[in-house]
C-alpha cells in the first residue's frame, strides 16, 4: 500500500495530500524500526562471537533508499510522458492547420512542450514538495529529471555538430529559442536553482544565438534596403518645390521595426546600441550609394520627429564628407532632395 501511494503521488497530492504525508511518516518510522532491529542483531552477534556486520546486513533493509529510487523513477516517467504528450498535442494542432495557415516549426512545437514542463514544475513545487520530507530532496529530484530530458531536446534544436548548425534556423526560431532560454533561466533564479549545470549550458547557447541574431539582422536589413533601392523611384514635387521619394521613409520603417523588436525583449536591452550601430552601418552604406548619383546633396531626414538636414559632398579625392544639422525648416536657398 505504501509503495502504491508513491506510484500515485501526483494524483494523491491533488486529491488527498494528507495521505502522502502519512505515507512518508510511516516509511520513516518503519525505517527507524528496521535500523534498531539491525543494530540489535549486530550486538547479539558480537556477544555470540559471530560476524556482527554480516548479522547487521542480514537484518537491515534500506526503506528510505527504496522510496528515494521509486520517487526518482516516478518523476523521470512523469517528465517524459508529459513532454511526449504535450509535443504530440502540438504536432496534431499544427497538422490541423488549414491550407492558408503556416504549420508550426519543430522549434515552436518543442518549446511549447518545454514551457508546459516548466508549468508542471511550478505545480510540483506548490503541490508535491510540501508533502515530501526535505531529506528526499524532492525539488532536486524533479529538476534532475526535467534537465535530463529537456537539455538534450534543446541541444538537438541548435545542433552544432552539423555543418549548418544554428545558421539553419529561421530568425523567428532564433528569437523563440532565446526567449525560452531566458525564461528558463529566470524560472530557475526564482526558485534559487541558478547554480545548476543546465544554466551554464543554456547561457552559452543563448549567447551563441544572440550573436547569430545580430549577424542575421544586419544581413536582413541589407537585403531589405537593397530591395528598396532597386524599386522604381517615383519622385514627387512637394508644395515648396522639394523633391522627395518614399524610399527613405521605407528604410527608416525597417530600422524602426528592428529597434521595436529589440526594446520589446529584455535579453536585447543590453544590446540595443550594438543593434542600432549594425543597422546604421547598413544605412550609411546605402546612403553612400545614393550619393554616388550627385557631387553634393542635401538629404532631408524626417525621422524620428525632428527634421535633420544632412549635407554631404564629394571631395576631389572621391571620398564623401558631411555634417548634420537639426533644424525645423529647410535652409533658405538650399535644395533638399530625399532619395
Coordinates of C-alpha atoms in Angstrom, one line a residue, residues 75 179 228 255 260 269 297:
X75 CA 9.5 11.7 -11.7
X179 CA 13.1 34.0 -25.3
X228 CA 14.0 49.3 -51.6
X255 CA 15.1 50.5 -38.8
X260 CA 10.9 48.0 -31.7
X269 CA 18.0 45.6 -23.9
X297 CA 23.2 67.0 -52.0

